PDB file of C-alpha atoms in Angstrom:
ATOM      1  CA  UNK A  22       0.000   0.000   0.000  1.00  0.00           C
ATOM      2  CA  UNK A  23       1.358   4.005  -0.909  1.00  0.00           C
ATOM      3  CA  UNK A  24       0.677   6.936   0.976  1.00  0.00           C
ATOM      4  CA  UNK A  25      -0.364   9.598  -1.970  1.00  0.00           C
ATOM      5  CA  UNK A  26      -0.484  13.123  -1.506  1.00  0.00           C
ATOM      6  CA  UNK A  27      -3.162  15.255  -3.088  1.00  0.00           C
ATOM      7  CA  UNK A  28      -2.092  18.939  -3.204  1.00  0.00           C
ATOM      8  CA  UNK A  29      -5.301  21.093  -3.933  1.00  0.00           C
ATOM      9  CA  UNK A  30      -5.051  24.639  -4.921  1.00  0.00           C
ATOM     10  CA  UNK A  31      -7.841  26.438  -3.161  1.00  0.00           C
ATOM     11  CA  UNK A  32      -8.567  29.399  -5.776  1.00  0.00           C
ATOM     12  CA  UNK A  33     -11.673  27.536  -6.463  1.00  0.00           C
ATOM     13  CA  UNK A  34     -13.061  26.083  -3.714  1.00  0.00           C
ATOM     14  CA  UNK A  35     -16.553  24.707  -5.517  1.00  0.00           C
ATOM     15  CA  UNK A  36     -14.272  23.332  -7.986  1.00  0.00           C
ATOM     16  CA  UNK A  37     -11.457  22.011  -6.163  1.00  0.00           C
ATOM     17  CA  UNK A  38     -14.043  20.035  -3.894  1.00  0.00           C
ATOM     18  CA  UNK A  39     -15.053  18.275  -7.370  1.00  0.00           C
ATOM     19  CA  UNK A  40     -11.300  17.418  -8.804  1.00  0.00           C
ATOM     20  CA  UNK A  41     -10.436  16.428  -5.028  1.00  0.00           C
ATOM     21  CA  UNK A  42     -13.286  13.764  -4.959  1.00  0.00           C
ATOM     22  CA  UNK A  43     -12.595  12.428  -8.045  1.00  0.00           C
ATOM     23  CA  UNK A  44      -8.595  12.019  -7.159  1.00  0.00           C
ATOM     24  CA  UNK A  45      -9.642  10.684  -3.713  1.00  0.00           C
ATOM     25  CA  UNK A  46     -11.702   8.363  -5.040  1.00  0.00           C
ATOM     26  CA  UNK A  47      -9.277   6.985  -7.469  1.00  0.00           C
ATOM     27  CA  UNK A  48      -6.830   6.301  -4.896  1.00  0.00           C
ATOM     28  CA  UNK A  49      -9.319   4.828  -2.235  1.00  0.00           C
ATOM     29  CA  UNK A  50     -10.151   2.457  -5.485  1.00  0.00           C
ATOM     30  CA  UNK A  51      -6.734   1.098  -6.115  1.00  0.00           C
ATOM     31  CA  UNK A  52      -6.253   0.347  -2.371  1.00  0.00           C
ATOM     32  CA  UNK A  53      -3.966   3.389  -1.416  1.00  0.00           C
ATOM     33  CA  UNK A  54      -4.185   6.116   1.415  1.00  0.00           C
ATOM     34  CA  UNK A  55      -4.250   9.523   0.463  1.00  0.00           C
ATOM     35  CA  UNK A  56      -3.975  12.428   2.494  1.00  0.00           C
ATOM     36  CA  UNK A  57      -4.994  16.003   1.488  1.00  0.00           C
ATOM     37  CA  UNK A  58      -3.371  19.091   1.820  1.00  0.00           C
ATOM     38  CA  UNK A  59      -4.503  22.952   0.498  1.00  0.00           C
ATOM     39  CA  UNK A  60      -2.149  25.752  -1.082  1.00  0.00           C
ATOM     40  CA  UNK A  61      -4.032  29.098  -1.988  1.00  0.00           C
ATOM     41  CA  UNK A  62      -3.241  28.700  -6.037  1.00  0.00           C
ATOM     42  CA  UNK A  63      -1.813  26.703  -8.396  1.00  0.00           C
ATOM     43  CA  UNK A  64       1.739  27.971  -8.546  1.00  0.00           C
ATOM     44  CA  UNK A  65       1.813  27.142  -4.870  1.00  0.00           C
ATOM     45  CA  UNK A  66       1.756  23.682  -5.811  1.00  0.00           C
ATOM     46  CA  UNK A  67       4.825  22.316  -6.935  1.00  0.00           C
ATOM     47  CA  UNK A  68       6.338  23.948  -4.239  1.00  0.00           C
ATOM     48  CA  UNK A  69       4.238  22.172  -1.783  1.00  0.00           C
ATOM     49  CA  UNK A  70       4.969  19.064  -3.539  1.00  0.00           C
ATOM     50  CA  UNK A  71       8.717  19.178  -3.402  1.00  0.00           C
ATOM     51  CA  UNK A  72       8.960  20.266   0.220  1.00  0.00           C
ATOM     52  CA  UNK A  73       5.954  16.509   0.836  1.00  0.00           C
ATOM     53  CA  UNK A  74       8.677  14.515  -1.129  1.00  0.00           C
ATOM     54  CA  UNK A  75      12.420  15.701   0.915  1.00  0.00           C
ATOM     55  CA  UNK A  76      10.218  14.324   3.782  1.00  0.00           C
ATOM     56  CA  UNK A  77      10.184  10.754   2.133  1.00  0.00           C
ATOM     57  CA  UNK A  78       6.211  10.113   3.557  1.00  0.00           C
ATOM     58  CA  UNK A  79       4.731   9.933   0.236  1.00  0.00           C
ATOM     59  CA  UNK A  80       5.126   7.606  -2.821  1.00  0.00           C
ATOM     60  CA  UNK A  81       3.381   9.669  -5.167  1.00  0.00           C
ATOM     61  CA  UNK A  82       1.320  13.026  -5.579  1.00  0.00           C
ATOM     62  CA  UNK A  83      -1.795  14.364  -7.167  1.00  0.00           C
ATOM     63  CA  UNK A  84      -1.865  18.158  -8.083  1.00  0.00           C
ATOM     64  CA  UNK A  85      -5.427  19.935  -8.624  1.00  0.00           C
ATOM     65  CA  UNK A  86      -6.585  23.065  -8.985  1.00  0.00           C
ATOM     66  CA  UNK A  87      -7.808  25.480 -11.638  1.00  0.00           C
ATOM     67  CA  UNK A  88      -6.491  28.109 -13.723  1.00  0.00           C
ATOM     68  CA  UNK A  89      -9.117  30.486 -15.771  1.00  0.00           C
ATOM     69  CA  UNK A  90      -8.216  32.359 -18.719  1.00  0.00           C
ATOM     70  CA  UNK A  91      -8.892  36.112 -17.997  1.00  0.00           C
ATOM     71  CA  UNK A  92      -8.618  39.245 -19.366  1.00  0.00           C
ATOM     72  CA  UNK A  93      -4.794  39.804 -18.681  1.00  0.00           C
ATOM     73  CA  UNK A  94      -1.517  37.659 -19.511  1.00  0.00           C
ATOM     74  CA  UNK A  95      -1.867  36.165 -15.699  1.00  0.00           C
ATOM     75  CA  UNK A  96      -3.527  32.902 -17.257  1.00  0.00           C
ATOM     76  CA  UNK A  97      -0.202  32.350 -19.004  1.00  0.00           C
ATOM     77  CA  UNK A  98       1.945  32.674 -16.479  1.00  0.00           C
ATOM     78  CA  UNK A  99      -0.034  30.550 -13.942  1.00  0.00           C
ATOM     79  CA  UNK A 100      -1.142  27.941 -16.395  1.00  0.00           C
ATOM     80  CA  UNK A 101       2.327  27.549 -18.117  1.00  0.00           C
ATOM     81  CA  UNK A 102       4.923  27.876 -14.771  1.00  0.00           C
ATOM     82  CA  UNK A 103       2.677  25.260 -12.782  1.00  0.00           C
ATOM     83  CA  UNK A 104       2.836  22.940 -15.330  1.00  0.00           C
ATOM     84  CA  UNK A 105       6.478  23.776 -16.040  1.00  0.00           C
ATOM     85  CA  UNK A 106       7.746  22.843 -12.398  1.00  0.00           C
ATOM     86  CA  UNK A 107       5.251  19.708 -12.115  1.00  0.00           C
ATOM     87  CA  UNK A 108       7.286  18.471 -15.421  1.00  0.00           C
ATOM     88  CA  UNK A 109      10.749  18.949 -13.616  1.00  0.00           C
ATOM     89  CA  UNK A 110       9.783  17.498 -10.478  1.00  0.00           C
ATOM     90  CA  UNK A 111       8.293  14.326 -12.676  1.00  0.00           C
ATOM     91  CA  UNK A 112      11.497  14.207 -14.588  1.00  0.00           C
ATOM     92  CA  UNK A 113      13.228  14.594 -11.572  1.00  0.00           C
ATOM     93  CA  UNK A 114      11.280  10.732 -10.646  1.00  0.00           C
ATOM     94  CA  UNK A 115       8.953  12.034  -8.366  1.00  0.00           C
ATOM     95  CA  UNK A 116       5.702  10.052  -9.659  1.00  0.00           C
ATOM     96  CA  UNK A 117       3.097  12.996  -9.983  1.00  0.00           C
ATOM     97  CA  UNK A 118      -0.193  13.712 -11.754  1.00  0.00           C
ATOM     98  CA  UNK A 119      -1.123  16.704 -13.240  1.00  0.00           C
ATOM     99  CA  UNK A 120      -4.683  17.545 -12.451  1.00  0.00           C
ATOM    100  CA  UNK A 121      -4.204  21.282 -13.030  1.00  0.00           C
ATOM    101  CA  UNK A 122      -6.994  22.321 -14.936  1.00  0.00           C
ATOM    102  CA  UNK A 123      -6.634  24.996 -17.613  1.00  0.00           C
ATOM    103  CA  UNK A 124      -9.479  26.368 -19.295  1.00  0.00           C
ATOM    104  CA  UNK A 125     -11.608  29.663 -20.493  1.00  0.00           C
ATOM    105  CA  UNK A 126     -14.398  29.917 -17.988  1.00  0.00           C
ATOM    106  CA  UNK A 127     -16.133  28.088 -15.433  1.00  0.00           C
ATOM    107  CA  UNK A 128     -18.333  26.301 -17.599  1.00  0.00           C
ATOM    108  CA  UNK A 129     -15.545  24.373 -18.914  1.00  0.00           C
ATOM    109  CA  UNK A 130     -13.663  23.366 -15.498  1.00  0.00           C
ATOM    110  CA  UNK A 131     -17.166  22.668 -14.118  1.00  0.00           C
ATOM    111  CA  UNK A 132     -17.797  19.628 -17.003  1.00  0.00           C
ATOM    112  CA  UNK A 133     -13.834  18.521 -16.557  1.00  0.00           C
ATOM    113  CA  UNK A 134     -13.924  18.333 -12.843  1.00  0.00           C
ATOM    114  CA  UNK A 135     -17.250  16.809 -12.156  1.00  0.00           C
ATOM    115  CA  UNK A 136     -15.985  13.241 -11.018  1.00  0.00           C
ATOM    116  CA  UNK A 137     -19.396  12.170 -12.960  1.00  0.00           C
ATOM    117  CA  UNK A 138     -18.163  13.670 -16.000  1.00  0.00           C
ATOM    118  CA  UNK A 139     -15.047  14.687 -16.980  1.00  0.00           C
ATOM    119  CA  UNK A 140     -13.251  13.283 -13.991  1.00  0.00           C
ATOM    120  CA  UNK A 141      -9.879  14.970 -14.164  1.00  0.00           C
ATOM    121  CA  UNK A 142      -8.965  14.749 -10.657  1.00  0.00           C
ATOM    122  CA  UNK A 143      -9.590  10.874 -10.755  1.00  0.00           C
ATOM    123  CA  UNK A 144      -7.834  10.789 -14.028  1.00  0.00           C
ATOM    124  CA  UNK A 145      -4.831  13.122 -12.158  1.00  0.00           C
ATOM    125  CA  UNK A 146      -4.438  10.244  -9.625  1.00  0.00           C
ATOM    126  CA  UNK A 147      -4.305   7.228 -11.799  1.00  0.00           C
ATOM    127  CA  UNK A 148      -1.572   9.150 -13.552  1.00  0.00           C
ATOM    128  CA  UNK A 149       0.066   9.312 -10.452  1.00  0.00           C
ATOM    129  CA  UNK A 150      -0.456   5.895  -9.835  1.00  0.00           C
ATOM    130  CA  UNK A 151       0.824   4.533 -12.990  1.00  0.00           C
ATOM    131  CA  UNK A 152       4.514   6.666 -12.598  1.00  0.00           C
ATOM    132  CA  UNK A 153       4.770   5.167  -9.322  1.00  0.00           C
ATOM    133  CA  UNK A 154       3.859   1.462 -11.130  1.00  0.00           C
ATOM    134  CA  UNK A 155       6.609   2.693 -13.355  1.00  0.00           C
ATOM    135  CA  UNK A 156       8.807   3.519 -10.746  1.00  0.00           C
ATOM    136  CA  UNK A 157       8.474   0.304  -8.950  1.00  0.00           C
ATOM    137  CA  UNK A 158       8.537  -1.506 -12.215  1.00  0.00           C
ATOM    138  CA  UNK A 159      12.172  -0.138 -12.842  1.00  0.00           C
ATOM    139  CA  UNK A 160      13.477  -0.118  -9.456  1.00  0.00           C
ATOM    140  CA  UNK A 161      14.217   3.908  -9.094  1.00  0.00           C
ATOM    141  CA  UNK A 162      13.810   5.979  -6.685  1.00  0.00           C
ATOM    142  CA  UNK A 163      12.874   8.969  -6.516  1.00  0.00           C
ATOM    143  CA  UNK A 164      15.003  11.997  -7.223  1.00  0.00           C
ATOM    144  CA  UNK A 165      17.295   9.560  -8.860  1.00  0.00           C
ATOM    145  CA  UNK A 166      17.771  11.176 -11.931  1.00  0.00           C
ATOM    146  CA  UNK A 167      18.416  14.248 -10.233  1.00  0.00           C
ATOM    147  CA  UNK A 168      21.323  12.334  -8.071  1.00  0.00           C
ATOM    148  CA  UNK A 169      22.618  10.334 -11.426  1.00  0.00           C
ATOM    149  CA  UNK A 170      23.297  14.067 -12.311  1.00  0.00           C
TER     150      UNK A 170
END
C-alpha cells in the first residue's frame, strides 16, 4: 500500500471540492491512502509538492486546482509555470499527476472536474499511480535522476 499526496489549490473552492473527490476516489479504489493538503493557487503547488517529497512520507502526488483564462496575460503565467515545475519534479522521478486544470471559464472546469463527467482529478491520480507502477517496475527511486546528475 502508498501513501499519496493530493495537493489542492484552493482558488476555487466549488471546484477544487469536485477534482479532489474524483482524485480521492481513485486512490481509495486502487487500495492506497491519500492524504490532502490545500495551497491558496496553483503555482503554490509544486512547491508544496517538493517540500511533501524531501520528507520521504509519500510515494506519489496528485496536483489539482484550476487556472481560468482572464482578461490579462496572468492565465499564461499561472497555467504555463505550474505545469512547467510539475514536469521537472516528474522528470526529476517524483511520480506525480497533473490535475491542473486549464481552461476559459467556469463552464468548462465545471464539465472537466465533475468526477461524474469529466473526472480529471480521478484521471490526475491514476496518472500518479501509474509513474509510481513505473517507478516500482524499474526499481528507481525517486530523485534519482536528479542524483545520477
Amino acid at each position: 500500500m502508498a501513501r499519496i499526496l493530493i495537493v489542492e489549490a484552493r482558488f476555487y473552492p466549488h471546484l477544487s471540492d469536485m477534482l479532489a473527490a474524483g482524485a480521492r476516489a481513485a486512490v481509495e479504489e486502487s487500495g492506497h491512502e491519500h492524504e490532502t493538503i490545500a495551497v491558496p493557487g496553483a503555482l503554490e503547488i509544486p512547491g508544496a509538492i517538493a517540500q511533501a517529497a524531501l520528507s520521504g512520507r509519500y510515494c506519489a502526488f496528485v496536483a489539482l486546482g484550476v487556472v481560468i483564462r482572464g482578461e490579462t496575460y496572468h492565465f499564461e503565467t499561472v497555467a504555463g509555470e505550474s505545469a512547467r515545475a510539475l514536469m521537472d519534479l516528474t522528470m526529476d522521478g517524483i511520480a506525480v499527476g497533473n490535475g491542473i486544470l486549464t481552461v476559459e471559464n467556469e463552464a468548462q472546469a465545471m464539465i472537466r472536474a465533475d468526477p461524474r463527467q469529466g473526472d480529471k482529478g480521478g484521471d490526475a491520480a491514476r496518472a500518479a499511480l501509474a509513474l509510481l507502477d513505473l517507478e516500482r517496475r524499474f526499481g528507481a527511486a525517486p530523485n534519482a535522476l536528479k542524483a545520477a546528475r
